[in-house]
PDB file of C-alpha atoms in Angstrom:
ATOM      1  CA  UNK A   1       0.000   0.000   0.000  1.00 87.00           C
ATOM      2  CA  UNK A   2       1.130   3.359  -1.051  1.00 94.00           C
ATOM      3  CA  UNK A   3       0.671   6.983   0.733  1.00 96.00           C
ATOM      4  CA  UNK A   4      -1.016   9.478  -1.905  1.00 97.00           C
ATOM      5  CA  UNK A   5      -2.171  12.230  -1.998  1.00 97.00           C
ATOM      6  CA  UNK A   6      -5.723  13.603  -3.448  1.00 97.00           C
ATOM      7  CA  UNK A   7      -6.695  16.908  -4.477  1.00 96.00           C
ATOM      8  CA  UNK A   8      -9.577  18.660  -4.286  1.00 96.00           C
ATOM      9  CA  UNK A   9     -11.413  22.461  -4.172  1.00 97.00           C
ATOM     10  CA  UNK A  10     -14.946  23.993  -4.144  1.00 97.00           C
ATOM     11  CA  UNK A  11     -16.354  27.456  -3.836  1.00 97.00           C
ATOM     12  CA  UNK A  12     -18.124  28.928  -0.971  1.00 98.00           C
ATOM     13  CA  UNK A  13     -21.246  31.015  -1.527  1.00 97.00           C
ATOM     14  CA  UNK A  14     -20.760  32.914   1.129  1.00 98.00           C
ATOM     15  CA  UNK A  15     -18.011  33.899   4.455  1.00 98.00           C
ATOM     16  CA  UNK A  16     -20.283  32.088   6.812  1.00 98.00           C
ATOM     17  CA  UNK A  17     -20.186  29.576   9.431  1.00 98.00           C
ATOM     18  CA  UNK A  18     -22.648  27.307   7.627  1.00 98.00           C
ATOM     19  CA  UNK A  19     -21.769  27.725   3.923  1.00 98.00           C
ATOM     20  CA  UNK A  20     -17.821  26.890   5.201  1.00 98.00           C
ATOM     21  CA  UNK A  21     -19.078  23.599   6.841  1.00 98.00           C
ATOM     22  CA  UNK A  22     -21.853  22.450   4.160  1.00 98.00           C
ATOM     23  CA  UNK A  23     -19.026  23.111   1.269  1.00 98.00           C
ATOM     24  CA  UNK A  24     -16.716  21.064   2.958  1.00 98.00           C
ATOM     25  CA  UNK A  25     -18.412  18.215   3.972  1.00 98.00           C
ATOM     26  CA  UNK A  26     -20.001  18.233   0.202  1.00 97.00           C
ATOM     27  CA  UNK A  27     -16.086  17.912  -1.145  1.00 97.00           C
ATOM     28  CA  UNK A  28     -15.146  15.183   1.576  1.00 97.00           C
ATOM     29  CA  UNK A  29     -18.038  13.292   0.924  1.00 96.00           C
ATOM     30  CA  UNK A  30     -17.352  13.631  -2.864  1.00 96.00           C
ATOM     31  CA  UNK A  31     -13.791  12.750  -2.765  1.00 96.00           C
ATOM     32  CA  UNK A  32     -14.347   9.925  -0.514  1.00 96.00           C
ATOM     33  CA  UNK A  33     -16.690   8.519  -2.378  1.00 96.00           C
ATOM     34  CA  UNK A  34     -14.888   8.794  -6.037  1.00 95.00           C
ATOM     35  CA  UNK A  35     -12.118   7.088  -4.468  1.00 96.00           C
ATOM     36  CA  UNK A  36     -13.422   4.344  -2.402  1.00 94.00           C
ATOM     37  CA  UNK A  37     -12.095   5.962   0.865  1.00 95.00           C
ATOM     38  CA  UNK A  38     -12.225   4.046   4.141  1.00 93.00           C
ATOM     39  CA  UNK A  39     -11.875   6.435   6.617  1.00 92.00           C
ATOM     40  CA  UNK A  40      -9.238   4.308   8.526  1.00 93.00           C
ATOM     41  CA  UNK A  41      -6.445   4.657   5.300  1.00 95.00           C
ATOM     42  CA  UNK A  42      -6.962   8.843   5.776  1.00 97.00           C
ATOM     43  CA  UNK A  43      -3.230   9.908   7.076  1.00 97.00           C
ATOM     44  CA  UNK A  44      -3.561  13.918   7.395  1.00 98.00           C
ATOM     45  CA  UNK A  45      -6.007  16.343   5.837  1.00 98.00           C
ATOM     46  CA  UNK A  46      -4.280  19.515   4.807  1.00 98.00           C
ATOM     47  CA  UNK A  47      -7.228  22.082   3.959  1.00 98.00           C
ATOM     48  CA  UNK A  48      -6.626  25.892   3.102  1.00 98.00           C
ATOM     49  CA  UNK A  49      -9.145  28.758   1.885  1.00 98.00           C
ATOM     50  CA  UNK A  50      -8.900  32.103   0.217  1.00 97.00           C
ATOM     51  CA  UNK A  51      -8.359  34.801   2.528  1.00 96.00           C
ATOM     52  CA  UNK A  52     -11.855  36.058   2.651  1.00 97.00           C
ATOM     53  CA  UNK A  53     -13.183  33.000   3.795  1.00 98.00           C
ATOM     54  CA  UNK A  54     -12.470  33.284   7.670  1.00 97.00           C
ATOM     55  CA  UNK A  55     -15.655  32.324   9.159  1.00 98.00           C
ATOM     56  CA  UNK A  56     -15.061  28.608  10.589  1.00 98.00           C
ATOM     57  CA  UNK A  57     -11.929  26.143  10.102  1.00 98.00           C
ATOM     58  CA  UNK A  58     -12.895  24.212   7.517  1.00 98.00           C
ATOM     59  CA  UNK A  59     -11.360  20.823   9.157  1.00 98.00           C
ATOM     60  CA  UNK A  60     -14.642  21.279  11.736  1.00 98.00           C
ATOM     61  CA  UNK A  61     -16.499  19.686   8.952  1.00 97.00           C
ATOM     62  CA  UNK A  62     -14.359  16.804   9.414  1.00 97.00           C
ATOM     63  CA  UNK A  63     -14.214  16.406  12.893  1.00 97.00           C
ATOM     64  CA  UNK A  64     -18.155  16.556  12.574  1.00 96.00           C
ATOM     65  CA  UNK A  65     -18.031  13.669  10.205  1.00 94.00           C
ATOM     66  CA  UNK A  66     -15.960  11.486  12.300  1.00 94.00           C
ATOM     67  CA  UNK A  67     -12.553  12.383  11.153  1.00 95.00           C
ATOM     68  CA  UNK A  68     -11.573  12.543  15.487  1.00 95.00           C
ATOM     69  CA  UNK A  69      -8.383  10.865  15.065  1.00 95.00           C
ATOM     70  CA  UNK A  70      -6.989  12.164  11.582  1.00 97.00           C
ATOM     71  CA  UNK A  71      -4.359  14.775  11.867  1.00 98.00           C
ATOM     72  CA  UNK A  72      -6.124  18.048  10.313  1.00 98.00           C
ATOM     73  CA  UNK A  73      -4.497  21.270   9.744  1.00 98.00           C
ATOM     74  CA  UNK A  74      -5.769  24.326   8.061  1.00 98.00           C
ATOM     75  CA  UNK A  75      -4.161  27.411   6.368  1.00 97.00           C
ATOM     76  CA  UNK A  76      -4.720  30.375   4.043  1.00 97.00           C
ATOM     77  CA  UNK A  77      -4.086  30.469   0.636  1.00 95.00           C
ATOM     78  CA  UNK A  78      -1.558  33.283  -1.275  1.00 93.00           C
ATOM     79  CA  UNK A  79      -4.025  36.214  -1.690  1.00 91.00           C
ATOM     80  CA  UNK A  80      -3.039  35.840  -6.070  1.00 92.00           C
ATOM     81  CA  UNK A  81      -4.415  38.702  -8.061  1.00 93.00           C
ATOM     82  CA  UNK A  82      -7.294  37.135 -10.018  1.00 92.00           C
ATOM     83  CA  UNK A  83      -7.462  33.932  -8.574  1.00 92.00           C
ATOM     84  CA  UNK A  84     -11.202  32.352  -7.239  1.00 95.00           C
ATOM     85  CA  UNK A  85     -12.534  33.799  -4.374  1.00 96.00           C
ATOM     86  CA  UNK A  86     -14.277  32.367  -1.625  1.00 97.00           C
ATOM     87  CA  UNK A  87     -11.847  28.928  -2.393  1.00 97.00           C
ATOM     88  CA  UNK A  88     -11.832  26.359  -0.094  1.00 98.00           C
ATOM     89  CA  UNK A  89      -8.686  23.553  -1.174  1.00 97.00           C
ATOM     90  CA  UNK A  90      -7.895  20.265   0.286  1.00 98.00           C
ATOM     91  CA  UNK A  91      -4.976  18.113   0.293  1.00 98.00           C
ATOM     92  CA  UNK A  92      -5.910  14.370   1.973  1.00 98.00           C
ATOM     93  CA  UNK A  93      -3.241  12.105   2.552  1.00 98.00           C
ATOM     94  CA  UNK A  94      -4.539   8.603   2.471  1.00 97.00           C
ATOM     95  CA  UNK A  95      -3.310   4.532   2.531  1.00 97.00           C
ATOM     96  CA  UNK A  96      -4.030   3.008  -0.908  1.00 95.00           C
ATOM     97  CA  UNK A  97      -3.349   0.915  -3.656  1.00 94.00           C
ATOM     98  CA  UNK A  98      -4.417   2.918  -6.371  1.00 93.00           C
ATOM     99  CA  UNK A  99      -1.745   4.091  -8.822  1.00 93.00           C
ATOM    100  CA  UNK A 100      -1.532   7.747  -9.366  1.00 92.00           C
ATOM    101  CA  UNK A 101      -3.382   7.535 -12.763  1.00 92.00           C
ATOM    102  CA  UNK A 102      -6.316   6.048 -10.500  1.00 94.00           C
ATOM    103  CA  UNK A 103      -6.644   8.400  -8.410  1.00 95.00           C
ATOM    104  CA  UNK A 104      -9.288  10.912  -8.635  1.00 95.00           C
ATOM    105  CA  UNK A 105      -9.222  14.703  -7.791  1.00 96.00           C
ATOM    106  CA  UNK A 106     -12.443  16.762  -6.777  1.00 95.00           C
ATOM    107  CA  UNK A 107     -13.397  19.516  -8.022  1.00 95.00           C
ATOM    108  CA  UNK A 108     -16.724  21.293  -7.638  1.00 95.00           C
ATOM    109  CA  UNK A 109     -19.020  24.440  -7.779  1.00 92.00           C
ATOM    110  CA  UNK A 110     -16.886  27.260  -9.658  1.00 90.00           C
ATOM    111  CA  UNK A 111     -13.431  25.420  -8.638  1.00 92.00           C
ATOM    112  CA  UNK A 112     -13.877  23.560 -11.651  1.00 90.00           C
ATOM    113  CA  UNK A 113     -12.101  26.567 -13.681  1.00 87.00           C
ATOM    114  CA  UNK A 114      -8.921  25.577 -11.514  1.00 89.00           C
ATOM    115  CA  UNK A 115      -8.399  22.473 -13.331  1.00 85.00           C
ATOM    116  CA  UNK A 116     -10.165  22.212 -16.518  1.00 79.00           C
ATOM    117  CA  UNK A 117      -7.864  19.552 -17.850  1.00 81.00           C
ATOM    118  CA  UNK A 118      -9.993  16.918 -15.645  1.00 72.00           C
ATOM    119  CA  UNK A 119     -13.556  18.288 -17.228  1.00 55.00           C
ATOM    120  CA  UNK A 120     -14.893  15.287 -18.854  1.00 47.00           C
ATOM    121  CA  UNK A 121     -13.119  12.949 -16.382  1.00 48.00           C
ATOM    122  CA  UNK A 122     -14.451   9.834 -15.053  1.00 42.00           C
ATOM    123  CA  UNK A 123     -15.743  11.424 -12.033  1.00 43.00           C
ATOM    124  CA  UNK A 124     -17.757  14.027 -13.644  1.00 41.00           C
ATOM    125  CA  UNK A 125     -14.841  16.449 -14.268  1.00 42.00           C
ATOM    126  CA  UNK A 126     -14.604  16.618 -10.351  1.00 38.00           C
TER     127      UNK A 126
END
């Protein structure tokens, strides 16, 4: 079994409490499900926002979904000049034997214009 890592992003509609937490646990539940997750193989969680998303951590989401033992950390994005706001990014480590062309990264809501190579993709351009 192999340590990778899995990508994923979403938008926020707005700097709240609740809109923080639903658009998280909508992109953990995605990416868990794309990529046939146990919860057990998750090794860290690495999540980050845009800077004007400052409302909740985004890792509560996590927590509230079980994730009590996974090592979470979040972080602010660089505040780029034209780049999505109201971004929430993830980074999950996780135990699996997928190879890296199995793997698939999540991305939803307007985040899909930060990878358009994986429109079309076997998990819905995710």
């Amino acid at each position: 079994m192999m340590v990778r890592g899995i990508r994923g992003a979403t938008s926020v509609t707005e700097n709240t409490r609740e809109a923080i937490l639903d658009a998280t646990a909508e992109l953990l539940e995605a990416i868990m499900e794309s990529n046939d997750i146990d919860r057990g193989d998750i090794v860290s969680a690495f999540f980050t926002t845009t800077q004007d998303l400052n409302a909740e951590y985004p890792a509560v989401a996590a927590r509230a979904a079980g994730w009590t033992d996974v090592p979470l950390l979040c972080g602010h994005e660089m505040n780029v000049p034209g780049g999505l706001p109201r971004c929430l990014r993830l980074l999950i480590h996780v135990n699996t034997d997928l190879a890296l062309s199995e793997i698939n990264h999540v991305y939803l809501r307007e985040a899909v214009r930060l990878r358009p190579d994986l429109a079309g993709a076997a998990d819905g351009g995710r």
